Coordinates of C-alpha atoms in Angstrom, one line a residue:
X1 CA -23.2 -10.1 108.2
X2 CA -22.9 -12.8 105.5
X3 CA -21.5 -16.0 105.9
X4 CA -21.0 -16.9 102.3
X5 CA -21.5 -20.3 103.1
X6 CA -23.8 -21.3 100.2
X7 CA -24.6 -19.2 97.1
X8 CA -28.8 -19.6 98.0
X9 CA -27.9 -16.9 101.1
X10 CA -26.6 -14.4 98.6
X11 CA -29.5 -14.9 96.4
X12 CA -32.1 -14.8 99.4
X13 CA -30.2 -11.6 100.9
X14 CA -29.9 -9.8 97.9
X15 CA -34.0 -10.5 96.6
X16 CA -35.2 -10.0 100.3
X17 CA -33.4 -6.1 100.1
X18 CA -34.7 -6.1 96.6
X19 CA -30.7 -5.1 95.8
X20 CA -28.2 -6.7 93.3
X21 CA -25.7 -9.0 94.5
X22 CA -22.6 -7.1 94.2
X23 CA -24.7 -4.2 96.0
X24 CA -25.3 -6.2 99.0
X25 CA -21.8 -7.6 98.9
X26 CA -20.0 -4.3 98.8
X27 CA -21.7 -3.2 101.7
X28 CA -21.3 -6.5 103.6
X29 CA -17.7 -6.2 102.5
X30 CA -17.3 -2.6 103.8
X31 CA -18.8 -3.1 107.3
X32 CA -16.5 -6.0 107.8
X33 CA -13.4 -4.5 107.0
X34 CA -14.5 -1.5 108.5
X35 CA -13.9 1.3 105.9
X36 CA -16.5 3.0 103.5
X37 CA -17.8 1.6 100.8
X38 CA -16.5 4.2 98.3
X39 CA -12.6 2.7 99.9
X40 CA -13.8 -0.7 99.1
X41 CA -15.0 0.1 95.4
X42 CA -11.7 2.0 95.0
X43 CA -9.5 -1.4 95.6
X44 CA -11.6 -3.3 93.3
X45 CA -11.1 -0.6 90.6
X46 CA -7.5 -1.0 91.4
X47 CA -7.8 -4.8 90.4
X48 CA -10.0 -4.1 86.8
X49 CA -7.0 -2.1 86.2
X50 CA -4.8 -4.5 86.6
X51 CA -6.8 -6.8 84.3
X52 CA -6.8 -4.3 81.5
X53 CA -2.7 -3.9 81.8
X54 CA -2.6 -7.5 82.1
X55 CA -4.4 -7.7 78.4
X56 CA -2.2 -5.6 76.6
X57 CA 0.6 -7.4 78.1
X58 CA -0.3 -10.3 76.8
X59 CA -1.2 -9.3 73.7
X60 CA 2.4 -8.4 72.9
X61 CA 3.3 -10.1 69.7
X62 CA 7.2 -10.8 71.6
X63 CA 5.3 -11.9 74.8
X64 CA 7.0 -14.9 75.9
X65 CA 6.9 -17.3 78.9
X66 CA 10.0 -17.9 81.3
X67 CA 10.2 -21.3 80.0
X68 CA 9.9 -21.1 76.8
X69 CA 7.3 -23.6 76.2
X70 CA 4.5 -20.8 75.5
X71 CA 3.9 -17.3 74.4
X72 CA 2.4 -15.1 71.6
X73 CA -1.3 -17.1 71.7
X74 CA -2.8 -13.7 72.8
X75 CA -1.2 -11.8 70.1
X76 CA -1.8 -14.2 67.6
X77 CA -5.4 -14.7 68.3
X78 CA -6.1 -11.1 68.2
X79 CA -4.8 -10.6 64.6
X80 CA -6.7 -13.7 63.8
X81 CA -9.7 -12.3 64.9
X82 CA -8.7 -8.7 63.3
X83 CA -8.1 -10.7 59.4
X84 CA -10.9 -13.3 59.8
X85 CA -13.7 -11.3 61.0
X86 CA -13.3 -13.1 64.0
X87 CA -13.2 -16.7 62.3
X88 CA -16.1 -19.2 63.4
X89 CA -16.6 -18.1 66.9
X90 CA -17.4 -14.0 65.7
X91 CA -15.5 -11.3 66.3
X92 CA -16.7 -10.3 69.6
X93 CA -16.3 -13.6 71.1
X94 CA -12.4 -14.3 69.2
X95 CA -11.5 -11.1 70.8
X96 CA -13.2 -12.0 74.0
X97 CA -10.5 -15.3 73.4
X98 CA -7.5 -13.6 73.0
X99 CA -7.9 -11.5 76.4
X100 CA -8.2 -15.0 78.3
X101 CA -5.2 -15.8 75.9
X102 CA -3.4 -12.5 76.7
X103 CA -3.7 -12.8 80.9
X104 CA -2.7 -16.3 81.1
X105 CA 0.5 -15.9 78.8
X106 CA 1.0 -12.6 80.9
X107 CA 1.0 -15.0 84.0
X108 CA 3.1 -17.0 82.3
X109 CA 5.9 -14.9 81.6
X110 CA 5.8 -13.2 85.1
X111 CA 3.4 -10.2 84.3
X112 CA 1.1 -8.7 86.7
X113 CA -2.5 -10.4 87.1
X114 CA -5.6 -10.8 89.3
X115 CA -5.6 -14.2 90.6
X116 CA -9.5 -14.4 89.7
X117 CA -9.6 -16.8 91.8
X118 CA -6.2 -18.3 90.9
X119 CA -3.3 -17.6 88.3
X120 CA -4.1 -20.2 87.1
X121 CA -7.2 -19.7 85.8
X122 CA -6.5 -15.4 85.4
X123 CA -7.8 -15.0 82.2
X124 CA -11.7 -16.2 82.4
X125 CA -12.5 -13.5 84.6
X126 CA -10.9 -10.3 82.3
X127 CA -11.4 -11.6 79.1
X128 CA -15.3 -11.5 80.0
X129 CA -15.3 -8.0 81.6
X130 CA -12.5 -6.4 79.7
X131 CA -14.3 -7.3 76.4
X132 CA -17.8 -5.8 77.6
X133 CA -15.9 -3.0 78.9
X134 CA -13.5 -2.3 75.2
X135 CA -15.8 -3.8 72.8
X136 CA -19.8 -3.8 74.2
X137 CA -18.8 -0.2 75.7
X138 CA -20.3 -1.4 79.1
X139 CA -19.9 1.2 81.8
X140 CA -16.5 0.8 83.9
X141 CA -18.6 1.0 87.4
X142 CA -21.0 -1.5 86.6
X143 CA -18.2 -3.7 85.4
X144 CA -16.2 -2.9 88.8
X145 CA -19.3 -3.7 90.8
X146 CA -19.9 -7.1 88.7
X147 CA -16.1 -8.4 90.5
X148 CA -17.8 -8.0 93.3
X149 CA -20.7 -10.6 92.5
X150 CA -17.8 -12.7 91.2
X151 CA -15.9 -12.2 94.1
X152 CA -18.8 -13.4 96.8
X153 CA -19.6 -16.3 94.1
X154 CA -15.5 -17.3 94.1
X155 CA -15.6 -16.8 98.2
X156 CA -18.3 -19.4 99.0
X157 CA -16.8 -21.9 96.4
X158 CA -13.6 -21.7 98.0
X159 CA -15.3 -22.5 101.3
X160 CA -17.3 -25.1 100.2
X161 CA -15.6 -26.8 97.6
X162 CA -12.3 -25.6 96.6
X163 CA -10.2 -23.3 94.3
X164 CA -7.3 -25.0 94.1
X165 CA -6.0 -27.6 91.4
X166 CA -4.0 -29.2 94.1
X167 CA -6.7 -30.1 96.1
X168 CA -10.1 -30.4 93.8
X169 CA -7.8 -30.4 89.9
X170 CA -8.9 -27.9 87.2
X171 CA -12.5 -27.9 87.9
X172 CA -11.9 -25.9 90.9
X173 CA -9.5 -23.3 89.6
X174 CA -11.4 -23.0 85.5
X175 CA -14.4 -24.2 86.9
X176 CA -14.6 -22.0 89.7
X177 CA -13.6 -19.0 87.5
X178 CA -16.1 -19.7 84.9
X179 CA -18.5 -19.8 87.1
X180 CA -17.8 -16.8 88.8
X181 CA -17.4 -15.2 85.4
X182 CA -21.2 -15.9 84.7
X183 CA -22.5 -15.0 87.1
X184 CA -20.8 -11.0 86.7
X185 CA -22.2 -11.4 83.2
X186 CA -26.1 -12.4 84.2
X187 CA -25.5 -9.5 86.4
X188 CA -24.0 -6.9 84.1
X189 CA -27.0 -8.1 81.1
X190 CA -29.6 -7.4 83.9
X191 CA -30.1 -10.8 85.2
X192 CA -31.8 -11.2 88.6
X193 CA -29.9 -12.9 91.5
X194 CA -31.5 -16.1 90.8
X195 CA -30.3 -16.2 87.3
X196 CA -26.7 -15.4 88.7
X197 CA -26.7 -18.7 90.7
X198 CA -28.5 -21.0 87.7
X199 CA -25.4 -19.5 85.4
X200 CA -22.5 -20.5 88.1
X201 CA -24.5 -23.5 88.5
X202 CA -24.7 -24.5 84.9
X203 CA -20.8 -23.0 84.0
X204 CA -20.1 -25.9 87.2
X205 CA -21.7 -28.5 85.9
X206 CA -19.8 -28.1 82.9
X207 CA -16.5 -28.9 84.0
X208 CA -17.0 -31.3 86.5
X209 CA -14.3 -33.5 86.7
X210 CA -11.8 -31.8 85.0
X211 CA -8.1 -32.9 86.2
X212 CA -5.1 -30.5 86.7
X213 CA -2.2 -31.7 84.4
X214 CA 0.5 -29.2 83.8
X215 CA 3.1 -29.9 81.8
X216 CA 6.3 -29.7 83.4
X217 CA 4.6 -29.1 86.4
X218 CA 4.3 -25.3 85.0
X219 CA 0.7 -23.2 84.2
X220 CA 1.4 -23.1 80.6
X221 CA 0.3 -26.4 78.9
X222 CA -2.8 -26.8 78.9
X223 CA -3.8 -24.3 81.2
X224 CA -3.9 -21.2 78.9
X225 CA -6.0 -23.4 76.7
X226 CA -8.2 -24.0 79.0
X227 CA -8.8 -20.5 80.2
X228 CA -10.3 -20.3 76.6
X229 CA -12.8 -23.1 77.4
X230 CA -13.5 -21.7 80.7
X231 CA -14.4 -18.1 79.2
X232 CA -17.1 -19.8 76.4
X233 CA -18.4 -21.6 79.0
X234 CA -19.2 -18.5 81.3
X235 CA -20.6 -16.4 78.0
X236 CA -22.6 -19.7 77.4
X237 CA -24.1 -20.2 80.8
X238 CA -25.0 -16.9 81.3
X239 CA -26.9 -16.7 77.9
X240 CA -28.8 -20.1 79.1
X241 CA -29.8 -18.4 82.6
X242 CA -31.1 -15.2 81.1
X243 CA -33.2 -17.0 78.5
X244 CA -34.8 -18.1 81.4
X245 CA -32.8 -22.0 81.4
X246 CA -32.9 -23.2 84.8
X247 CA -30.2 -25.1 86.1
X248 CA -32.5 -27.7 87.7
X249 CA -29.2 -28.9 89.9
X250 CA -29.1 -25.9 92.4
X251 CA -25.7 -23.7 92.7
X252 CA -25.0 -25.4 96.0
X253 CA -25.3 -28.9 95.2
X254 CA -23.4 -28.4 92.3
X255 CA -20.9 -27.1 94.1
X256 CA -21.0 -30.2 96.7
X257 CA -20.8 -32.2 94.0
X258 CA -17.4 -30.6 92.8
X259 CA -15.9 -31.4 96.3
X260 CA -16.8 -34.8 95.7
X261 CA -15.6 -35.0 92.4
X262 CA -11.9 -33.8 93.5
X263 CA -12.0 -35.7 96.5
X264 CA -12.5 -38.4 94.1
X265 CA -9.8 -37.8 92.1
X266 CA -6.8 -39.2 92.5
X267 CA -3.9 -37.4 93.0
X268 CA -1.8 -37.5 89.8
X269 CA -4.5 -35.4 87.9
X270 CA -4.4 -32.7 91.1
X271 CA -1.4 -30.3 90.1
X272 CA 1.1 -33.2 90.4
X273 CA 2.3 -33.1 86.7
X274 CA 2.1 -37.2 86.9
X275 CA -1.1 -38.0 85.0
X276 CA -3.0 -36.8 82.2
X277 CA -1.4 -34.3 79.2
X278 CA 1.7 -34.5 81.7
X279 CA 2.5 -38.1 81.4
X280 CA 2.0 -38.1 77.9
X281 CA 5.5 -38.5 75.6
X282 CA 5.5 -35.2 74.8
X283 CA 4.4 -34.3 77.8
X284 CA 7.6 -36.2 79.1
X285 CA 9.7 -34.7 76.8
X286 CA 8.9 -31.0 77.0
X287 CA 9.9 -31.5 80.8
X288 CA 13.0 -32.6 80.2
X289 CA 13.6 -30.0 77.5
X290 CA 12.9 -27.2 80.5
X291 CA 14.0 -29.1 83.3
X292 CA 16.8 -31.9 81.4
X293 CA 17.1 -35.8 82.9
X294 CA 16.3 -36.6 86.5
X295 CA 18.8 -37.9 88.3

């Protein structure tokens, strides 16, 4: 059985069986919980489902949030890409941007999502796989079986860093997506096991550092935004580990260095809507315009 302690074990498992990653997870996975793998795979289908609704959701052009402060980036982005031929970033990539868009507003306004590996950061993961799936024509198994490379990746981050904003700020709720996200992509473009761990290494090292400041205290401003950032960064650091870019800071330390990092941090800019884009005026104001004076 795996402890998924440390991202090397995955990597060492899965090359010693000569198997992919979400291969040897899956069947981890299915002897653990004790039901067939087939069950297992089922479930996880379930949940790429779920990301595709959550996409079209989002993508409504009258999508809006419960507060009002957001809504409509998913939408708008799309027909962006649609009469701009995808503007600087391509057309692949802008669509790629208004899925993340899309799930995060969806979120937002109290849609369904897959916490991936938080709501917070629900739109890194699907806007990487839906768009392979919809726009690269990738088949819907492989994709299914990537979540579960993700999945094993997000598991031993949460256990030896964190995945929550409150505790480790954005870097462990973007970060950790993005890097789970790359590593599904090295997997899903043929990338060995190694090159899964140099991309969630390298989509880490990224973001170190990066402070949770919603606005209002809601995940809206800037966190939809930065579901954007953390989605260019997983398409970025996979394409650096399968041209062969090592990391040179291993997976694991990386991720010990994230721990730090939010340990480090002090505890307006964890989730606390006190520091950063919160306490600016507008940040100020736009609180009081959802939630009026304090008294």
């Amino acid at each position: 059985m795996l402890k998924y302690e440390s991202i090397d074990e995955l990597v060492r498992a899965a090359e010693t069986r000569g198997v992919r990653i979400s291969e040897l997870v899956l069947a981890d996975q299915a002897e653990a919980m004790e039901v067939t793998e087939m069950e297992l795979y089922e479930k996880m289908e379930i949940d790429f489902s779920v990301m595709v609704s959550a996409v079209e959701a989002g993508q409504k052009k009258n999508q809006k949030s419960m507060s009002g402060l957001t809504g409509g980036e998913g939408y708008k982005m799309k027909k962006y890409a649609e009469q701009r031929d995808g503007g600087l970033c391509g057309p692949f990539m802008a669509r790629a941007i208004s899925r993340a868009l899309a799930v995060a507003g969806c979120n937002a306004s109290m849609g369904r999502i897959v916490a991936a590996p938080t709501a917070g950061s629900c739109g890194i993961l699907p806007g990487c796989l839906v768009s392979l799936w919809e726009d690269q024509g990738f088949n819907q198994k492989d994709i299914v079986m990537s979540m579960f490379t993700a999945g094993a990746f997000g598991m031993v981050i949460a256990k030896r860093a964190s995945i929550s904003g409150a505790q480790g700020g954005c870097q462990a709720e973007c970060g950790s997506a993005s890097a789970m996200a790359a590593a599904a992509l090295v997997e899903l473009m043929g990338g060995t096991p190694r090159q899964c761990a140099d991309a969630c290494a390298i989509a880490i090292a990224n973001q170190l550092g990066l402070v949770c400041d919603p606005v209002a205290g809601l995940v809206e401003i800037p966190c939809i935004k930065r579901n954007v950032s953390g989605l260019v960064i997983a398409f970025s650091s996979a394409d650096l580990a399968l041209a062969g870019i090592e990391a040179k800071i291993p997976a694991d330390e990386c991720l010990d260095a994230m721990r730090s990092v939010g340990d480090a941090l002090p505890g307006a800019l964890k989730e606390t809507a006190k520091g950063g884009l919160a306490d600016t005026p507008t940040g100020q104001r736009l609180q009081k315009q959802v939630f009026g004076e304090k008294k």
